[in-house]
Each structure stands twice: as structure tokens, then as C-alpha cells.
Amino acid sequence: MPSDATPDPYADPLRFGQRMQILRERRGMSRTVLGGLLGFSTDWVKQVENGRMRAPGLDVVLQIAQALRVRDLADLTGRQGMHIDLFIGPGHPRLAAVRAAVDALPIGDPPTAPPSPDHLAVRLSRAWAARHSAPDHRERIGVLLPELIRDAQLAVQHAERPGEWRRAQAVLSEVYSLSQFFLAYQPDSSLLWRVAERSMVAAQQADDPHAIGVSAWLLAQAHRDAGPAHYDAADTITQQALDYLEHRLADATDEVLAIAGALQFEAGYTAARRGDTASAWRYWDIAREMASRLPESYYHPATSFSRAVMGAHAVTVAVELHAGPESARQAARADADTIPSRPRRARHRIEQARAYQLDGQPEAAIATLDQAYEAAPETIRYNGYARTIILEETESKGTARRRRASELAVKVGVLAA
């Protein structure tokens, strides 16, 4: 190895400051940018890296790890016992209340009669509508979730007839599914897994095909996003759910057909993550055919599956396959304006930005992330891919692009104003 090579933070027990400097430089991040992310001066960063200042406390170490997009805290500290996944966003102010509702034990007689499953279903439908229509969608559903979770649990506990109990279980499963949209990228991975598993248990108790499909869809995503070691589990869950739904599709409702189509795309998404081009596009073709069987205006409330979203799904497949020119071509073809959900539209814009970044079009990437912010600020604020692109472009050599990226970084909250 040449003498001027960058030291490997995994090879030697270097002091904290050296590890911090190595990881910062590997990200192509200046001391000024890192200091801005942390709320400290450039000189403070320099002193920590040079060992003239003691390693900071745990709270600041965690902030540094997040700013450097370190996936495992041990990479920064050198302490192999500190294996903590850090590819998560900042905690939402409503997280504590949602966590308390999930952790509460619903026993004893409620102060008032629990709501009926039908009443809860109406409230849940309104909550989905609020999520799709609001730019601050996490805040909106974060306000609604604690009471929805509590009331759905009570409805199950106090159901008097088998049919009512199964209906209550189906609603509870979907309440937990909605909760996962709030909990994604939040700093409590164990809570997300607990809710995902409870959703599937409730769906199975309900013996409801739609609830089982939605729960499987979300559980497969949780496994896939946990990393390559979990791809097999994601595939198994997806395929088991598709097998379960297969003989129910001949006379299926639109919502059951939609969840089956969404699961087909999920299989393609995981295949793309594996780098299996043929399988990824084959599953996308199957999903597109299933979408064509739905009414043109139909839009599934949980998965967003519809005719309108298939163009966005094509962008995602190409991006996950790291196909730069193809991903940019799909990004240019897909019409975001046909997607009625604001957070899903913002997510699509982020995928388009990833496509343009892959294709060497950083100006288009930043412009598209601006559009994502306008659609739903809370989507981009908690999305690791968007935050990464923005931070990388704040170091651009182009003055105009650097300024635009820095302005967006301040709006999103990854740089101090």
C-alpha cells in the first residue's frame, strides 16, 4: 500500500479523532460542512480530529455518526461492542406518544364503551386520506395514531361475537400498518419491528386476505431494508403472501388485486437490490399487467399501487440496478403529477433525483429534490438517500449548484441556517 494511502479505520485501533477524519474525508465532506451539521465551528472539528480535544460525549458522537452517514457506530468509535445501525432520520416530536400507545397494555374495563370496528374503519380511512393529502404527513398521522391504536386494541379486547372480533383484528392490523409509515426512518428500529409483527398476527387472526397482504408487504420491506442478509427473508414473505392470495384473485376486490400487484413489485424491488436485472423487470411487468386490471382512478391507500404509480416503480427498479442511463430515461418518462399522494409523489421525486445523480446530472438531481420538498417536506427530511445527495452537492465545485444545494440543506435541516 502506498505510504500516502488513506488509513483504514477498521484495521488499526486509531484514536477517535483520526477515525472521524478518515470517515469525513471518505465522504468528501469538509470540516466546515461537518461543523455546520453539528452546530460547532470548523476549528472545533479540527481540534477533535487532531487530538487536541478529548472525544465528545455520547450525544455528540451519535450526531457525528449520523452526519457522516456511518451505518455502524463501531466504525467511528473503534469499539466493536457498539454495533448500532445509524441509517435513520431524526426522531419526530410525536414519536414518544406513538411509542407509548404501542407499549401500553390494554387490559381492564375502558372508561367508555370501545368504538365499533365500523366506526374505527371510518377513522382509519380518514387517517389514510390525511396522510396522502398533507405535506406534513408524519405530523398528521402522529397526532391520530395514539388514540387509533388504543381504541383498536380495546375493540379487539371487548368484541362480543366472533365476526366482530375478526373485523376488529383486521382494523387493528391496518392501524399497525399505518403506524409503520410513521415509524419508518425513526430512531427506534425495535419498535418498527414490533409493530410489523403485531400487524401480521392481527391480520392472521382476522383471516382477512387484504390485511394479510398489506402486513406481508410491509414486513418484506422491513427485511429488505435491513440489508442483504435479510433479502432471502423478504423473498420468502413476499412469495408466501402471493401464494396465499393466488387462488383468491379470480373474483378479488380491487383492494385485494392491488395488494397482490404491490407484492409482485416488491419481489422485483428485492431482485433489483440483488442486481438480478431479468427478474426485477419480469416482476415489474407482472405488476404492470395487474395494475391495468384496476380502474384508472383507483389508488390503494396503503401501498399506493395503481396504474399511476407504475412509472415511478420503473424508476426505482432502474435506480436499484444502478443503471444510470436507463434510470434517467425512466425518470424523464414518469409523470409525477399523476400520483395523487403528496408523500408518494415526493418519494418518486427522490427516486428521480437518485436516477439523475447516477447518470451524472447533479443539477437535475438537486432541482428534482427541490420539487420533492415542495410536495412533502417531511418525506425528504427523513429520507437518507435525499439527505446524502444534498450533502454531497453542498461540496460541489460549481458555485451555483453548491449554493442551491446548501439552501435546500438548510430547508431540510441537514445544515444549520
Tab-separated table of C-alpha atoms in Angstrom:
chain	number	residue	atom	x	y	z
A	1	MET	CA	0.000	0.000	0.000
A	2	PRO	CA	1.441	3.465	-0.878
A	3	SER	CA	2.590	5.474	2.124
A	4	ASP	CA	0.155	8.291	1.371
A	5	ALA	CA	-2.892	5.987	1.232
A	6	THR	CA	-5.857	6.778	3.444
A	7	PRO	CA	-5.588	4.714	6.661
A	8	ASP	CA	-8.236	2.069	7.114
A	9	PRO	CA	-10.354	2.764	10.240
A	10	TYR	CA	-11.136	-0.940	10.516
A	11	ALA	CA	-7.513	-2.134	10.552
A	12	ASP	CA	-5.916	-0.289	13.482
A	13	PRO	CA	-7.239	0.959	16.829
A	14	LEU	CA	-6.844	4.631	15.878
A	15	ARG	CA	-7.991	7.301	18.272
A	16	PHE	CA	-11.469	8.752	17.817
A	17	GLY	CA	-10.358	11.940	16.060
A	18	GLN	CA	-8.423	10.047	13.418
A	19	ARG	CA	-11.385	7.791	12.698
A	20	MET	CA	-13.632	10.822	12.450
A	21	GLN	CA	-11.264	12.498	9.973
A	22	ILE	CA	-10.890	9.369	7.830
A	23	LEU	CA	-14.646	8.829	7.604
A	24	ARG	CA	-15.268	12.536	6.904
A	25	GLU	CA	-12.717	12.569	4.076
A	26	ARG	CA	-14.131	9.358	2.606
A	27	ARG	CA	-17.467	11.164	2.406
A	28	GLY	CA	-15.774	14.064	0.627
A	29	MET	CA	-17.018	16.376	3.371
A	30	SER	CA	-15.143	19.458	4.542
A	31	ARG	CA	-14.645	20.386	8.193
A	32	THR	CA	-16.842	23.414	7.607
A	33	VAL	CA	-19.776	21.289	6.427
A	34	LEU	CA	-19.385	18.775	9.268
A	35	GLY	CA	-19.194	21.594	11.791
A	36	GLY	CA	-22.328	23.155	10.314
A	37	LEU	CA	-24.198	19.863	10.597
A	38	LEU	CA	-23.188	19.555	14.252
A	39	GLY	CA	-23.593	23.186	15.255
A	40	PHE	CA	-19.883	23.580	16.001
A	41	SER	CA	-17.118	25.629	14.436
A	42	THR	CA	-14.618	24.426	11.858
A	43	ASP	CA	-11.894	24.862	14.458
A	44	TRP	CA	-13.761	22.559	16.877
A	45	VAL	CA	-13.803	19.806	14.244
A	46	LYS	CA	-10.103	20.336	13.579
A	47	GLN	CA	-9.192	20.107	17.267
A	48	VAL	CA	-11.157	16.877	17.742
A	49	GLU	CA	-9.552	15.314	14.672
A	50	ASN	CA	-6.051	16.383	15.698
A	51	GLY	CA	-6.463	15.009	19.195
A	52	ARG	CA	-6.134	18.384	20.885
A	53	MET	CA	-9.638	17.937	22.314
A	54	ARG	CA	-10.993	14.890	24.105
A	55	ALA	CA	-13.556	12.743	22.313
A	56	PRO	CA	-17.029	14.258	22.807
A	57	GLY	CA	-19.850	12.711	24.828
A	58	LEU	CA	-22.196	10.052	23.501
A	59	ASP	CA	-24.881	12.506	22.320
A	60	VAL	CA	-22.383	14.342	20.112
A	61	VAL	CA	-20.793	11.069	18.949
A	62	LEU	CA	-24.212	9.961	17.726
A	63	GLN	CA	-24.678	13.288	15.911
A	64	ILE	CA	-21.271	12.884	14.248
A	65	ALA	CA	-22.122	9.335	13.167
A	66	GLN	CA	-25.390	10.499	11.646
A	67	ALA	CA	-23.756	13.450	9.863
A	68	LEU	CA	-21.111	11.137	8.369
A	69	ARG	CA	-23.813	8.583	7.404
A	70	VAL	CA	-21.980	5.870	9.337
A	71	ARG	CA	-24.103	2.733	9.333
A	72	ASP	CA	-22.461	1.175	12.380
A	73	LEU	CA	-21.314	3.164	15.401
A	74	ALA	CA	-18.347	0.800	15.855
A	75	ASP	CA	-16.850	2.169	12.605
A	76	LEU	CA	-16.499	5.560	14.264
A	77	THR	CA	-15.615	4.618	17.842
A	78	GLY	CA	-13.464	1.561	17.193
A	79	ARG	CA	-15.341	-0.257	19.954
A	80	GLN	CA	-16.597	-3.473	18.388
A	81	GLY	CA	-19.252	-3.903	21.062
A	82	MET	CA	-21.088	-0.784	19.875
A	83	HIS	CA	-22.890	-2.184	16.822
A	84	ILE	CA	-25.736	0.275	16.291
A	85	ASP	CA	-27.434	0.851	12.929
A	86	LEU	CA	-27.455	4.579	12.254
A	87	PHE	CA	-29.074	4.910	8.802
A	88	ILE	CA	-32.110	6.557	10.293
A	89	GLY	CA	-33.562	10.041	10.415
A	90	PRO	CA	-34.060	12.345	13.373
A	91	GLY	CA	-36.783	11.471	15.847
A	92	HIS	CA	-40.187	13.023	15.191
A	93	PRO	CA	-41.728	15.022	18.083
A	94	ARG	CA	-44.741	12.653	18.067
A	95	LEU	CA	-42.613	9.507	18.364
A	96	ALA	CA	-42.827	9.270	22.169
A	97	ALA	CA	-46.636	9.401	22.156
A	98	VAL	CA	-46.898	6.751	19.422
A	99	ARG	CA	-44.406	4.535	21.261
A	100	ALA	CA	-46.379	4.867	24.498
A	101	ALA	CA	-49.585	3.835	22.717
A	102	VAL	CA	-47.916	0.764	21.200
A	103	ASP	CA	-46.342	-0.233	24.529
A	104	ALA	CA	-49.488	0.281	26.620
A	105	LEU	CA	-51.163	-2.868	27.958
A	106	PRO	CA	-54.878	-2.780	27.004
A	107	ILE	CA	-56.354	-4.584	29.979
A	108	GLY	CA	-59.270	-3.785	32.259
A	109	ASP	CA	-62.576	-2.151	31.505
A	110	PRO	CA	-62.378	1.019	29.379
A	111	PRO	CA	-63.909	4.207	30.863
A	112	THR	CA	-66.387	4.296	27.978
A	113	ALA	CA	-67.668	1.702	25.525
A	114	PRO	CA	-64.980	0.932	22.911
A	115	PRO	CA	-65.821	2.067	19.381
A	116	SER	CA	-67.176	-0.442	16.910
A	117	PRO	CA	-64.919	-1.828	14.158
A	118	ASP	CA	-67.009	0.012	11.555
A	119	HIS	CA	-66.508	3.319	13.375
A	120	LEU	CA	-62.758	2.653	13.607
A	121	ALA	CA	-62.648	1.802	9.901
A	122	VAL	CA	-64.078	5.229	9.063
A	123	ARG	CA	-61.494	6.946	11.277
A	124	LEU	CA	-58.734	4.879	9.720
A	125	SER	CA	-59.872	5.814	6.217
A	126	ARG	CA	-59.728	9.478	7.181
A	127	ALA	CA	-56.245	8.988	8.604
A	128	TRP	CA	-55.037	7.474	5.312
A	129	ALA	CA	-56.602	10.390	3.424
A	130	ALA	CA	-54.847	12.875	5.723
A	131	ARG	CA	-51.538	11.136	5.162
A	132	HIS	CA	-51.851	11.319	1.375
A	133	SER	CA	-53.013	14.933	1.242
A	134	ALA	CA	-50.731	16.607	3.802
A	135	PRO	CA	-47.186	17.880	3.219
A	136	ASP	CA	-46.568	17.317	6.963
A	137	HIS	CA	-47.990	13.796	6.791
A	138	ARG	CA	-45.972	12.396	9.711
A	139	GLU	CA	-47.294	15.120	11.975
A	140	ARG	CA	-50.867	14.493	10.848
A	141	ILE	CA	-50.843	10.762	11.438
A	142	GLY	CA	-48.655	11.143	14.531
A	143	VAL	CA	-51.494	13.129	16.112
A	144	LEU	CA	-54.097	10.493	15.189
A	145	LEU	CA	-52.205	7.274	15.885
A	146	PRO	CA	-52.153	7.104	19.713
A	147	GLU	CA	-55.955	7.132	20.033
A	148	LEU	CA	-56.413	4.900	16.994
A	149	ILE	CA	-54.020	2.297	18.418
A	150	ARG	CA	-55.659	2.390	21.845
A	151	ASP	CA	-59.213	2.196	20.508
A	152	ALA	CA	-58.416	-0.593	18.031
A	153	GLN	CA	-56.802	-2.633	20.810
A	154	LEU	CA	-59.867	-2.111	23.009
A	155	ALA	CA	-62.211	-3.052	20.182
A	156	VAL	CA	-60.462	-6.409	19.852
A	157	GLN	CA	-60.409	-6.980	23.605
A	158	HIS	CA	-64.105	-6.249	24.097
A	159	ALA	CA	-65.595	-7.750	20.914
A	160	GLU	CA	-68.514	-9.991	21.873
A	161	ARG	CA	-69.084	-12.007	18.689
A	162	PRO	CA	-66.590	-13.941	16.527
A	163	GLY	CA	-67.376	-11.899	13.413
A	164	GLU	CA	-66.979	-8.629	15.291
A	165	TRP	CA	-63.689	-9.857	16.793
A	166	ARG	CA	-62.252	-10.775	13.382
A	167	ARG	CA	-63.342	-7.424	11.947
A	168	ALA	CA	-61.688	-5.629	14.870
A	169	GLN	CA	-58.493	-7.625	14.300
A	170	ALA	CA	-58.471	-6.574	10.637
A	171	VAL	CA	-58.808	-2.913	11.612
A	172	LEU	CA	-56.101	-3.263	14.283
A	173	SER	CA	-53.782	-4.819	11.700
A	174	GLU	CA	-54.284	-1.865	9.371
A	175	VAL	CA	-53.771	0.624	12.215
A	176	TYR	CA	-50.411	-1.037	12.859
A	177	SER	CA	-49.699	-0.834	9.113
A	178	LEU	CA	-50.379	2.892	9.141
A	179	SER	CA	-48.083	3.173	12.171
A	180	GLN	CA	-45.212	1.742	10.154
A	181	PHE	CA	-45.368	4.681	7.749
A	182	PHE	CA	-44.844	6.966	10.730
A	183	LEU	CA	-42.095	4.818	12.284
A	184	ALA	CA	-40.019	4.332	9.123
A	185	TYR	CA	-36.587	6.019	9.478
A	186	GLN	CA	-37.303	6.873	13.115
A	187	PRO	CA	-34.635	6.143	15.771
A	188	ASP	CA	-36.399	3.113	17.239
A	189	SER	CA	-35.928	0.123	14.954
A	190	SER	CA	-37.179	-2.344	17.562
A	191	LEU	CA	-40.499	-0.504	17.738
A	192	LEU	CA	-40.912	-0.728	13.963
A	193	TRP	CA	-40.275	-4.495	14.027
A	194	ARG	CA	-42.679	-4.958	16.944
A	195	VAL	CA	-45.449	-3.124	15.124
A	196	ALA	CA	-44.781	-5.022	11.867
A	197	GLU	CA	-45.070	-8.354	13.630
A	198	ARG	CA	-48.210	-7.322	15.537
A	199	SER	CA	-49.791	-6.245	12.270
A	200	MET	CA	-49.223	-9.688	10.764
A	201	VAL	CA	-50.522	-11.503	13.872
A	202	ALA	CA	-53.712	-9.418	13.885
A	203	ALA	CA	-54.193	-9.975	10.133
A	204	GLN	CA	-53.863	-13.719	10.565
A	205	GLN	CA	-56.322	-13.684	13.463
A	206	ALA	CA	-58.753	-11.798	11.232
A	207	ASP	CA	-58.224	-14.273	8.375
A	208	ASP	CA	-58.527	-11.251	6.100
A	209	PRO	CA	-56.722	-11.542	2.711
A	210	HIS	CA	-56.274	-7.809	2.299
A	211	ALA	CA	-54.906	-7.290	5.816
A	212	ILE	CA	-52.549	-10.246	5.417
A	213	GLY	CA	-51.325	-8.883	2.080
A	214	VAL	CA	-50.625	-5.396	3.457
A	215	SER	CA	-48.865	-6.797	6.526
A	216	ALA	CA	-46.703	-9.062	4.359
A	217	TRP	CA	-45.889	-6.149	2.027
A	218	LEU	CA	-44.609	-4.064	4.928
A	219	LEU	CA	-42.819	-6.931	6.647
A	220	ALA	CA	-40.977	-7.787	3.438
A	221	GLN	CA	-39.870	-4.162	3.130
A	222	ALA	CA	-38.596	-4.172	6.703
A	223	HIS	CA	-36.460	-7.241	5.966
A	224	ARG	CA	-35.151	-5.869	2.674
A	225	ASP	CA	-34.212	-2.534	4.225
A	226	ALA	CA	-32.344	-4.381	6.996
A	227	GLY	CA	-29.665	-5.301	4.451
A	228	PRO	CA	-28.515	-8.111	2.113
A	229	ALA	CA	-28.512	-10.720	4.887
A	230	HIS	CA	-32.315	-10.319	5.060
A	231	TYR	CA	-33.121	-10.446	1.330
A	232	ASP	CA	-33.969	-14.151	1.490
A	233	ALA	CA	-36.455	-13.495	4.304
A	234	ALA	CA	-38.020	-10.678	2.258
A	235	ASP	CA	-38.395	-13.007	-0.739
A	236	THR	CA	-39.900	-15.775	1.391
A	237	ILE	CA	-42.509	-13.490	2.942
A	238	THR	CA	-43.430	-11.992	-0.425
A	239	GLN	CA	-43.787	-15.371	-2.112
A	240	GLN	CA	-45.801	-16.881	0.741
A	241	ALA	CA	-48.219	-13.968	0.601
A	242	LEU	CA	-48.554	-14.258	-3.188
A	243	ASP	CA	-49.204	-17.999	-2.890
A	244	TYR	CA	-51.868	-17.311	-0.257
A	245	LEU	CA	-53.596	-14.724	-2.477
A	246	GLU	CA	-53.274	-16.559	-5.791
A	247	HIS	CA	-56.493	-18.604	-5.668
A	248	ARG	CA	-58.408	-15.590	-4.340
A	249	LEU	CA	-57.683	-13.351	-7.353
A	250	ALA	CA	-60.284	-14.686	-9.793
A	251	ASP	CA	-63.092	-12.784	-8.083
A	252	ALA	CA	-60.971	-10.448	-5.950
A	253	THR	CA	-61.969	-6.950	-4.945
A	254	ASP	CA	-59.874	-4.074	-6.255
A	255	GLU	CA	-58.074	-3.766	-2.915
A	256	VAL	CA	-57.023	-7.445	-2.897
A	257	LEU	CA	-55.927	-7.282	-6.546
A	258	ALA	CA	-53.948	-4.124	-5.732
A	259	ILE	CA	-52.106	-5.665	-2.793
A	260	ALA	CA	-51.220	-8.692	-4.923
A	261	GLY	CA	-49.839	-6.351	-7.578
A	262	ALA	CA	-47.906	-4.418	-4.948
A	263	LEU	CA	-46.360	-7.673	-3.711
A	264	GLN	CA	-45.298	-8.568	-7.262
A	265	PHE	CA	-43.477	-5.274	-7.487
A	266	GLU	CA	-41.883	-5.853	-4.073
A	267	ALA	CA	-40.432	-9.102	-5.404
A	268	GLY	CA	-38.979	-7.086	-8.286
A	269	TYR	CA	-37.635	-4.435	-5.915
A	270	THR	CA	-35.713	-7.035	-3.903
A	271	ALA	CA	-34.452	-8.643	-7.113
A	272	ALA	CA	-33.151	-5.245	-8.208
A	273	ARG	CA	-31.367	-4.830	-4.873
A	274	ARG	CA	-29.684	-8.188	-5.574
A	275	GLY	CA	-28.655	-6.978	-9.033
A	276	ASP	CA	-30.905	-9.521	-10.809
A	277	THR	CA	-31.960	-7.450	-13.808
A	278	ALA	CA	-34.078	-10.071	-15.576
A	279	SER	CA	-36.140	-10.965	-12.503
A	280	ALA	CA	-36.574	-7.339	-11.465
A	281	TRP	CA	-38.114	-6.302	-14.771
A	282	ARG	CA	-40.121	-9.536	-15.070
A	283	TYR	CA	-41.836	-8.855	-11.741
A	284	TRP	CA	-42.377	-5.219	-12.775
A	285	ASP	CA	-44.105	-6.426	-15.984
A	286	ILE	CA	-46.403	-8.719	-13.951
A	287	ALA	CA	-47.246	-5.855	-11.589
A	288	ARG	CA	-47.969	-3.536	-14.516
A	289	GLU	CA	-50.373	-6.084	-16.022
A	290	MET	CA	-52.180	-6.367	-12.678
A	291	ALA	CA	-52.384	-2.584	-12.399
A	292	SER	CA	-54.038	-2.472	-15.826
A	293	ARG	CA	-56.897	-4.568	-14.401
A	294	LEU	CA	-57.700	-1.859	-11.858
A	295	PRO	CA	-59.963	1.148	-12.587
A	296	GLU	CA	-57.971	4.044	-13.982
A	297	SER	CA	-58.707	6.241	-10.970
A	298	TYR	CA	-58.062	3.557	-8.337
A	299	TYR	CA	-55.316	4.223	-5.774
A	300	HIS	CA	-54.543	1.775	-2.964
A	301	PRO	CA	-54.371	3.664	0.349
A	302	ALA	CA	-51.511	1.712	1.953
A	303	THR	CA	-49.246	0.724	-0.949
A	304	SER	CA	-50.143	3.468	-3.475
A	305	PHE	CA	-50.438	0.670	-6.038
A	306	SER	CA	-52.264	1.892	-9.135
A	307	ARG	CA	-51.799	2.487	-12.819
A	308	ALA	CA	-50.365	5.900	-11.993
A	309	VAL	CA	-47.518	4.582	-9.846
A	310	MET	CA	-46.046	2.068	-12.303
A	311	GLY	CA	-43.847	4.697	-13.937
A	312	ALA	CA	-42.436	5.579	-10.517
A	313	HIS	CA	-41.822	1.879	-9.851
A	314	ALA	CA	-39.860	1.625	-13.112
A	315	VAL	CA	-37.567	4.422	-11.925
A	316	THR	CA	-36.969	2.582	-8.649
A	317	VAL	CA	-36.063	-0.674	-10.420
A	318	ALA	CA	-33.570	1.075	-12.698
A	319	VAL	CA	-32.034	3.030	-9.798
A	320	GLU	CA	-31.645	-0.048	-7.601
A	321	LEU	CA	-29.944	-1.799	-10.535
A	322	HIS	CA	-27.552	1.196	-10.715
A	323	ALA	CA	-28.395	1.592	-14.389
A	324	GLY	CA	-27.537	5.262	-14.876
A	325	PRO	CA	-28.773	5.991	-18.426
A	326	GLU	CA	-31.807	3.699	-18.049
A	327	SER	CA	-32.764	5.186	-14.695
A	328	ALA	CA	-32.535	8.705	-16.150
A	329	ARG	CA	-34.638	7.637	-19.151
A	330	GLN	CA	-37.295	6.185	-16.850
A	331	ALA	CA	-37.156	9.294	-14.657
A	332	ALA	CA	-37.790	11.536	-17.646
A	333	ARG	CA	-40.743	9.364	-18.767
A	334	ALA	CA	-42.525	9.025	-15.412
A	335	ASP	CA	-45.156	11.665	-14.726
A	336	ALA	CA	-45.149	12.574	-11.024
A	337	ASP	CA	-48.242	14.767	-11.415
A	338	THR	CA	-50.424	11.693	-11.935
A	339	ILE	CA	-49.619	10.474	-8.400
A	340	PRO	CA	-52.310	11.885	-6.092
A	341	SER	CA	-50.478	11.189	-2.798
A	342	ARG	CA	-48.155	14.002	-1.738
A	343	PRO	CA	-45.693	11.798	0.218
A	344	ARG	CA	-45.631	9.200	-2.579
A	345	ARG	CA	-45.077	11.952	-5.130
A	346	ALA	CA	-42.206	13.280	-3.026
A	347	ARG	CA	-40.742	9.783	-2.724
A	348	HIS	CA	-40.932	9.445	-6.506
A	349	ARG	CA	-39.105	12.764	-6.920
A	350	ILE	CA	-36.345	11.450	-4.631
A	351	GLU	CA	-36.040	8.335	-6.787
A	352	GLN	CA	-35.849	10.544	-9.874
A	353	ALA	CA	-33.092	12.565	-8.185
A	354	ARG	CA	-31.177	9.363	-7.485
A	355	ALA	CA	-31.548	8.472	-11.168
A	356	TYR	CA	-30.176	11.807	-12.329
A	357	GLN	CA	-27.310	11.583	-9.840
A	358	LEU	CA	-26.423	8.116	-11.151
A	359	ASP	CA	-26.460	9.474	-14.705
A	360	GLY	CA	-24.103	12.335	-13.892
A	361	GLN	CA	-26.788	15.052	-13.886
A	362	PRO	CA	-26.376	16.618	-10.417
A	363	GLU	CA	-28.114	19.862	-11.364
A	364	ALA	CA	-31.234	17.914	-12.346
A	365	ALA	CA	-30.952	15.898	-9.132
A	366	ILE	CA	-30.975	18.990	-6.917
A	367	ALA	CA	-33.791	20.594	-8.905
A	368	THR	CA	-35.851	17.413	-8.513
A	369	LEU	CA	-35.199	17.284	-4.765
A	370	ASP	CA	-36.496	20.848	-4.587
A	371	GLN	CA	-39.714	19.533	-6.136
A	372	ALA	CA	-39.793	16.720	-3.578
A	373	TYR	CA	-39.541	19.271	-0.790
A	374	GLU	CA	-42.424	21.272	-2.232
A	375	ALA	CA	-44.596	18.144	-2.435
A	376	ALA	CA	-43.941	16.884	1.117
A	377	PRO	CA	-41.154	18.348	3.275
A	378	GLU	CA	-41.465	15.564	5.846
A	379	THR	CA	-40.743	12.907	3.233
A	380	ILE	CA	-37.428	14.380	2.158
A	381	ARG	CA	-36.469	15.363	5.709
A	382	TYR	CA	-36.446	11.729	6.819
A	383	ASN	CA	-35.102	10.119	3.634
A	384	GLY	CA	-31.472	9.019	3.814
A	385	TYR	CA	-30.943	8.994	0.033
A	386	ALA	CA	-32.141	12.581	-0.326
A	387	ARG	CA	-30.046	13.798	2.584
A	388	THR	CA	-26.968	12.100	1.127
A	389	ILE	CA	-27.354	13.692	-2.311
A	390	ILE	CA	-27.930	17.125	-0.788
A	391	LEU	CA	-24.878	16.911	1.479
A	392	GLU	CA	-22.668	15.698	-1.349
A	393	GLU	CA	-23.746	18.607	-3.552
A	394	THR	CA	-23.029	21.182	-0.825
A	395	GLU	CA	-19.383	20.353	-1.619
A	396	SER	CA	-19.813	20.810	-5.381
A	397	LYS	CA	-17.162	22.782	-7.251
A	398	GLY	CA	-19.920	24.580	-9.154
A	399	THR	CA	-20.848	27.745	-7.277
A	400	ALA	CA	-24.487	27.870	-8.359
A	401	ARG	CA	-25.082	24.171	-7.656
A	402	ARG	CA	-23.331	24.403	-4.282
A	403	ARG	CA	-25.465	27.381	-3.299
A	404	ARG	CA	-28.713	25.706	-4.369
A	405	ALA	CA	-27.792	22.503	-2.517
A	406	SER	CA	-26.860	24.473	0.602
A	407	GLU	CA	-30.158	26.352	0.556
A	408	LEU	CA	-32.034	23.064	0.278
A	409	ALA	CA	-29.867	21.549	3.039
A	410	VAL	CA	-30.949	24.342	5.379
A	411	LYS	CA	-34.643	23.831	4.498
A	412	VAL	CA	-34.397	20.091	5.016
A	413	GLY	CA	-32.491	20.540	8.250
A	414	VAL	CA	-29.170	18.849	7.454
A	415	LEU	CA	-27.269	22.164	7.667
A	416	ALA	CA	-27.682	24.930	10.209
A	417	ALA	CA	-29.026	28.222	8.862
